[in-house]
PDB file of C-alpha atoms in Angstrom:
ATOM      1  CA  UNK A   1       2.090  35.857  37.889  1.00 44.00           C
ATOM      2  CA  UNK A   2      -0.720  36.869  35.466  1.00 54.00           C
ATOM      3  CA  UNK A   3      -4.125  36.635  37.370  1.00 65.00           C
ATOM      4  CA  UNK A   4      -5.677  36.113  34.018  1.00 91.00           C
ATOM      5  CA  UNK A   5      -4.237  32.801  33.399  1.00 94.00           C
ATOM      6  CA  UNK A   6      -5.571  31.241  36.135  1.00 95.00           C
ATOM      7  CA  UNK A   7      -9.172  32.442  35.292  1.00 96.00           C
ATOM      8  CA  UNK A   8      -8.345  31.165  31.980  1.00 97.00           C
ATOM      9  CA  UNK A   9      -6.970  28.047  33.355  1.00 97.00           C
ATOM     10  CA  UNK A  10     -10.130  27.388  35.603  1.00 97.00           C
ATOM     11  CA  UNK A  11     -12.804  28.130  32.860  1.00 98.00           C
ATOM     12  CA  UNK A  12     -10.934  25.823  30.130  1.00 98.00           C
ATOM     13  CA  UNK A  13     -10.818  23.474  32.877  1.00 98.00           C
ATOM     14  CA  UNK A  14     -14.570  23.841  33.739  1.00 98.00           C
ATOM     15  CA  UNK A  15     -15.432  23.023  29.947  1.00 98.00           C
ATOM     16  CA  UNK A  16     -13.717  19.934  30.516  1.00 98.00           C
ATOM     17  CA  UNK A  17     -15.192  18.832  33.437  1.00 98.00           C
ATOM     18  CA  UNK A  18     -18.267  19.683  31.621  1.00 98.00           C
ATOM     19  CA  UNK A  19     -17.370  17.207  29.010  1.00 98.00           C
ATOM     20  CA  UNK A  20     -16.444  14.375  31.039  1.00 98.00           C
ATOM     21  CA  UNK A  21     -19.559  15.058  33.212  1.00 98.00           C
ATOM     22  CA  UNK A  22     -21.886  14.564  30.177  1.00 98.00           C
ATOM     23  CA  UNK A  23     -19.776  11.487  29.025  1.00 97.00           C
ATOM     24  CA  UNK A  24     -20.405   9.989  32.827  1.00 97.00           C
ATOM     25  CA  UNK A  25     -23.944  10.648  32.041  1.00 96.00           C
ATOM     26  CA  UNK A  26     -23.741   8.425  28.750  1.00 97.00           C
ATOM     27  CA  UNK A  27     -21.369   5.976  29.324  1.00 97.00           C
ATOM     28  CA  UNK A  28     -20.741   5.730  33.345  1.00 96.00           C
ATOM     29  CA  UNK A  29     -17.263   5.054  34.237  1.00 97.00           C
ATOM     30  CA  UNK A  30     -16.689   2.613  31.050  1.00 97.00           C
ATOM     31  CA  UNK A  31     -13.425   3.814  31.053  1.00 97.00           C
ATOM     32  CA  UNK A  32     -12.264   1.986  33.693  1.00 98.00           C
ATOM     33  CA  UNK A  33     -11.646  -1.039  31.722  1.00 97.00           C
ATOM     34  CA  UNK A  34      -9.222   0.792  29.945  1.00 97.00           C
ATOM     35  CA  UNK A  35      -5.268   0.224  30.705  1.00 96.00           C
ATOM     36  CA  UNK A  36      -2.819   3.069  30.854  1.00 95.00           C
ATOM     37  CA  UNK A  37      -0.945   2.170  27.738  1.00 97.00           C
ATOM     38  CA  UNK A  38      -4.442   2.531  25.809  1.00 97.00           C
ATOM     39  CA  UNK A  39      -5.001   5.701  27.075  1.00 97.00           C
ATOM     40  CA  UNK A  40      -1.843   6.739  26.020  1.00 98.00           C
ATOM     41  CA  UNK A  41      -2.671   5.782  22.351  1.00 98.00           C
ATOM     42  CA  UNK A  42      -6.078   7.572  22.813  1.00 98.00           C
ATOM     43  CA  UNK A  43      -3.833  10.784  23.667  1.00 98.00           C
ATOM     44  CA  UNK A  44      -1.901   9.961  20.647  1.00 98.00           C
ATOM     45  CA  UNK A  45      -4.757   9.507  18.724  1.00 97.00           C
ATOM     46  CA  UNK A  46      -6.303  12.876  19.370  1.00 97.00           C
ATOM     47  CA  UNK A  47      -2.930  14.928  19.382  1.00 98.00           C
ATOM     48  CA  UNK A  48      -2.383  13.295  15.864  1.00 97.00           C
ATOM     49  CA  UNK A  49      -5.844  14.318  14.656  1.00 96.00           C
ATOM     50  CA  UNK A  50      -5.136  18.183  15.865  1.00 97.00           C
ATOM     51  CA  UNK A  51      -1.799  18.311  13.809  1.00 97.00           C
ATOM     52  CA  UNK A  52      -3.429  16.761  10.926  1.00 95.00           C
ATOM     53  CA  UNK A  53      -5.842  19.017  10.909  1.00 95.00           C
ATOM     54  CA  UNK A  54      -3.209  22.094  11.624  1.00 94.00           C
ATOM     55  CA  UNK A  55      -1.583  20.809   8.193  1.00 94.00           C
ATOM     56  CA  UNK A  56      -4.411  20.050   6.279  1.00 90.00           C
ATOM     57  CA  UNK A  57      -6.315  23.223   7.572  1.00 87.00           C
ATOM     58  CA  UNK A  58     -10.102  21.413   7.004  1.00 83.00           C
ATOM     59  CA  UNK A  59     -11.826  18.612   8.534  1.00 83.00           C
ATOM     60  CA  UNK A  60     -13.763  15.796   6.717  1.00 82.00           C
ATOM     61  CA  UNK A  61     -15.459  14.776  10.231  1.00 81.00           C
ATOM     62  CA  UNK A  62     -16.857  18.164  10.927  1.00 78.00           C
ATOM     63  CA  UNK A  63     -15.250  18.356  14.432  1.00 82.00           C
ATOM     64  CA  UNK A  64     -12.162  20.577  15.078  1.00 90.00           C
ATOM     65  CA  UNK A  65      -9.334  21.260  17.057  1.00 96.00           C
ATOM     66  CA  UNK A  66     -11.039  22.643  20.392  1.00 97.00           C
ATOM     67  CA  UNK A  67     -13.087  18.994  21.322  1.00 97.00           C
ATOM     68  CA  UNK A  68      -9.622  17.550  20.595  1.00 98.00           C
ATOM     69  CA  UNK A  69      -7.725  19.512  23.051  1.00 98.00           C
ATOM     70  CA  UNK A  70     -10.786  18.927  25.591  1.00 98.00           C
ATOM     71  CA  UNK A  71     -10.284  14.872  24.792  1.00 98.00           C
ATOM     72  CA  UNK A  72      -6.222  14.924  25.950  1.00 98.00           C
ATOM     73  CA  UNK A  73      -7.382  17.275  29.038  1.00 98.00           C
ATOM     74  CA  UNK A  74      -9.950  14.205  30.219  1.00 98.00           C
ATOM     75  CA  UNK A  75      -8.057  11.373  28.543  1.00 98.00           C
ATOM     76  CA  UNK A  76      -4.971  12.584  30.737  1.00 98.00           C
ATOM     77  CA  UNK A  77      -6.772  12.901  33.845  1.00 98.00           C
ATOM     78  CA  UNK A  78      -8.400   9.429  33.376  1.00 98.00           C
ATOM     79  CA  UNK A  79      -4.899   7.998  33.009  1.00 98.00           C
ATOM     80  CA  UNK A  80      -3.994   9.489  36.138  1.00 98.00           C
ATOM     81  CA  UNK A  81      -6.623   8.043  37.910  1.00 98.00           C
ATOM     82  CA  UNK A  82      -6.097   4.526  36.456  1.00 97.00           C
ATOM     83  CA  UNK A  83      -2.668   4.882  37.142  1.00 97.00           C
ATOM     84  CA  UNK A  84      -3.649   5.456  40.881  1.00 96.00           C
ATOM     85  CA  UNK A  85      -6.072   2.885  41.014  1.00 97.00           C
ATOM     86  CA  UNK A  86      -5.178   0.251  38.008  1.00 95.00           C
ATOM     87  CA  UNK A  87      -7.857  -0.671  35.679  1.00 93.00           C
ATOM     88  CA  UNK A  88     -10.909  -2.800  36.052  1.00 96.00           C
ATOM     89  CA  UNK A  89     -12.754  -5.494  34.352  1.00 96.00           C
ATOM     90  CA  UNK A  90     -16.178  -3.661  34.811  1.00 94.00           C
ATOM     91  CA  UNK A  91     -17.396   0.195  35.692  1.00 94.00           C
ATOM     92  CA  UNK A  92     -16.490  -0.101  39.003  1.00 96.00           C
ATOM     93  CA  UNK A  93     -16.910   3.301  40.701  1.00 97.00           C
ATOM     94  CA  UNK A  94     -19.743   5.626  40.632  1.00 96.00           C
ATOM     95  CA  UNK A  95     -20.343   8.587  38.424  1.00 96.00           C
ATOM     96  CA  UNK A  96     -20.302  10.581  41.775  1.00 97.00           C
ATOM     97  CA  UNK A  97     -16.729   9.013  42.970  1.00 98.00           C
ATOM     98  CA  UNK A  98     -15.258   9.339  39.228  1.00 98.00           C
ATOM     99  CA  UNK A  99     -16.373  13.004  39.604  1.00 98.00           C
ATOM    100  CA  UNK A 100     -14.291  13.251  42.655  1.00 98.00           C
ATOM    101  CA  UNK A 101     -11.417  11.519  41.368  1.00 98.00           C
ATOM    102  CA  UNK A 102     -11.334  13.920  38.442  1.00 98.00           C
ATOM    103  CA  UNK A 103     -11.475  16.976  40.715  1.00 98.00           C
ATOM    104  CA  UNK A 104      -8.303  15.937  42.541  1.00 98.00           C
ATOM    105  CA  UNK A 105      -6.493  15.149  39.716  1.00 98.00           C
ATOM    106  CA  UNK A 106      -7.477  18.779  37.650  1.00 98.00           C
ATOM    107  CA  UNK A 107      -6.503  20.217  41.075  1.00 98.00           C
ATOM    108  CA  UNK A 108      -3.331  18.513  40.992  1.00 98.00           C
ATOM    109  CA  UNK A 109      -2.963  19.643  37.491  1.00 98.00           C
ATOM    110  CA  UNK A 110      -3.704  23.306  38.295  1.00 98.00           C
ATOM    111  CA  UNK A 111      -1.267  23.529  41.038  1.00 97.00           C
ATOM    112  CA  UNK A 112       1.571  22.012  38.800  1.00 97.00           C
ATOM    113  CA  UNK A 113       0.771  24.939  36.199  1.00 97.00           C
ATOM    114  CA  UNK A 114       0.804  27.601  38.611  1.00 95.00           C
ATOM    115  CA  UNK A 115       4.131  26.465  39.655  1.00 96.00           C
ATOM    116  CA  UNK A 116       5.658  25.810  36.712  1.00 94.00           C
ATOM    117  CA  UNK A 117       4.105  29.347  34.868  1.00 93.00           C
ATOM    118  CA  UNK A 118       6.039  30.939  37.751  1.00 91.00           C
ATOM    119  CA  UNK A 119       9.310  29.373  36.976  1.00 94.00           C
ATOM    120  CA  UNK A 120       8.945  29.566  33.270  1.00 94.00           C
ATOM    121  CA  UNK A 121       7.247  33.005  33.522  1.00 92.00           C
ATOM    122  CA  UNK A 122       4.070  32.858  31.376  1.00 93.00           C
ATOM    123  CA  UNK A 123       6.576  31.321  28.381  1.00 94.00           C
ATOM    124  CA  UNK A 124       3.739  29.386  26.828  1.00 95.00           C
ATOM    125  CA  UNK A 125       1.664  32.691  25.945  1.00 94.00           C
ATOM    126  CA  UNK A 126       4.559  33.154  23.300  1.00 95.00           C
ATOM    127  CA  UNK A 127       4.024  30.084  21.915  1.00 96.00           C
ATOM    128  CA  UNK A 128       1.896  28.896  18.960  1.00 96.00           C
ATOM    129  CA  UNK A 129      -0.746  26.049  19.390  1.00 96.00           C
ATOM    130  CA  UNK A 130       0.922  23.726  17.018  1.00 96.00           C
ATOM    131  CA  UNK A 131       3.835  23.774  19.540  1.00 97.00           C
ATOM    132  CA  UNK A 132       1.373  22.773  22.213  1.00 98.00           C
ATOM    133  CA  UNK A 133       0.516  19.716  19.918  1.00 98.00           C
ATOM    134  CA  UNK A 134       4.003  18.696  19.113  1.00 98.00           C
ATOM    135  CA  UNK A 135       5.044  18.538  22.877  1.00 98.00           C
ATOM    136  CA  UNK A 136       1.884  16.662  23.591  1.00 98.00           C
ATOM    137  CA  UNK A 137       3.142  14.061  20.861  1.00 98.00           C
ATOM    138  CA  UNK A 138       6.459  13.883  22.383  1.00 98.00           C
ATOM    139  CA  UNK A 139       5.464  13.560  25.819  1.00 97.00           C
ATOM    140  CA  UNK A 140       3.118  10.523  24.653  1.00 98.00           C
ATOM    141  CA  UNK A 141       6.506   9.024  22.937  1.00 97.00           C
ATOM    142  CA  UNK A 142       8.421   9.305  26.266  1.00 96.00           C
ATOM    143  CA  UNK A 143       5.340   8.204  28.109  1.00 97.00           C
ATOM    144  CA  UNK A 144       5.452   5.018  25.785  1.00 96.00           C
ATOM    145  CA  UNK A 145       8.875   4.315  26.528  1.00 95.00           C
ATOM    146  CA  UNK A 146       8.119   4.811  30.115  1.00 95.00           C
ATOM    147  CA  UNK A 147       5.332   1.910  29.519  1.00 95.00           C
ATOM    148  CA  UNK A 148       7.570  -0.138  27.694  1.00 93.00           C
ATOM    149  CA  UNK A 149       9.958  -0.267  30.782  1.00 92.00           C
ATOM    150  CA  UNK A 150       7.409  -0.776  33.109  1.00 88.00           C
ATOM    151  CA  UNK A 151       7.145   2.551  34.272  1.00 86.00           C
ATOM    152  CA  UNK A 152      10.865   2.397  35.598  1.00 85.00           C
ATOM    153  CA  UNK A 153      13.027   5.617  34.758  1.00 86.00           C
ATOM    154  CA  UNK A 154      16.463   6.202  35.586  1.00 85.00           C
ATOM    155  CA  UNK A 155      16.362  10.440  36.083  1.00 86.00           C
ATOM    156  CA  UNK A 156      12.883  11.223  34.456  1.00 84.00           C
ATOM    157  CA  UNK A 157       9.433  11.829  36.206  1.00 89.00           C
ATOM    158  CA  UNK A 158       7.192   9.296  35.755  1.00 92.00           C
ATOM    159  CA  UNK A 159       3.888   8.335  33.356  1.00 96.00           C
ATOM    160  CA  UNK A 160       1.808  10.401  35.853  1.00 96.00           C
ATOM    161  CA  UNK A 161       4.102  13.630  35.458  1.00 96.00           C
ATOM    162  CA  UNK A 162       3.660  13.216  31.847  1.00 97.00           C
ATOM    163  CA  UNK A 163       0.175  12.808  31.722  1.00 98.00           C
ATOM    164  CA  UNK A 164      -0.345  16.038  33.720  1.00 98.00           C
ATOM    165  CA  UNK A 165       2.204  17.972  31.288  1.00 98.00           C
ATOM    166  CA  UNK A 166      -0.214  16.756  28.628  1.00 98.00           C
ATOM    167  CA  UNK A 167      -3.451  18.022  30.720  1.00 98.00           C
ATOM    168  CA  UNK A 168      -1.353  21.463  30.765  1.00 98.00           C
ATOM    169  CA  UNK A 169      -0.243  21.689  27.614  1.00 98.00           C
ATOM    170  CA  UNK A 170      -3.857  20.789  26.063  1.00 98.00           C
ATOM    171  CA  UNK A 171      -5.674  23.492  28.411  1.00 98.00           C
ATOM    172  CA  UNK A 172      -2.934  26.299  26.700  1.00 98.00           C
ATOM    173  CA  UNK A 173      -4.550  25.360  23.340  1.00 98.00           C
ATOM    174  CA  UNK A 174      -7.770  26.069  24.874  1.00 98.00           C
ATOM    175  CA  UNK A 175      -6.747  29.090  26.283  1.00 97.00           C
ATOM    176  CA  UNK A 176      -5.222  30.075  22.954  1.00 96.00           C
ATOM    177  CA  UNK A 177      -7.977  28.934  20.718  1.00 95.00           C
ATOM    178  CA  UNK A 178     -10.316  30.328  22.763  1.00 93.00           C
ATOM    179  CA  UNK A 179      -8.665  33.933  22.886  1.00 89.00           C
ATOM    180  CA  UNK A 180      -8.718  33.375  19.216  1.00 72.00           C
ATOM    181  CA  UNK A 181     -12.244  33.419  18.433  1.00 67.00           C
TER     182      UNK A 181
END
């Protein structure tokens, strides 16, 4: 496996973590009130915005594609946390606990990337950024179906696996956009 991938993935995850920490400072763990379905919708909104920006070629809001990929990573990690803890009516965890949970899920996403990157032989490097967005949107639709079936699947991976895949596709998008600069 390309050692550069591990380094680039770690750098992208560190950038996402930095934003997560800044948001924790601003808002605390206010995301604890979000149900997983709402997080799935947040990821949908972010991915649709990326697709819109890719199609239109301009942003009227002033933020570009990179912050949206970072948001997808962070919402995906939050989604896995919420699946594990369940949602709350209050900010019931400290910033320190939120960061420990974040780091645990980020580690799982990294381990998944390493395993899949081995099996798929770095195929993501030959893909276009727009493909990552389309794959994230497809994963969102799959996740919505699973959510509509109360989390039950016959042969498919669960919601958490879909969130982790979305995280990893978004990280690949971050890497590709960073390489282009």
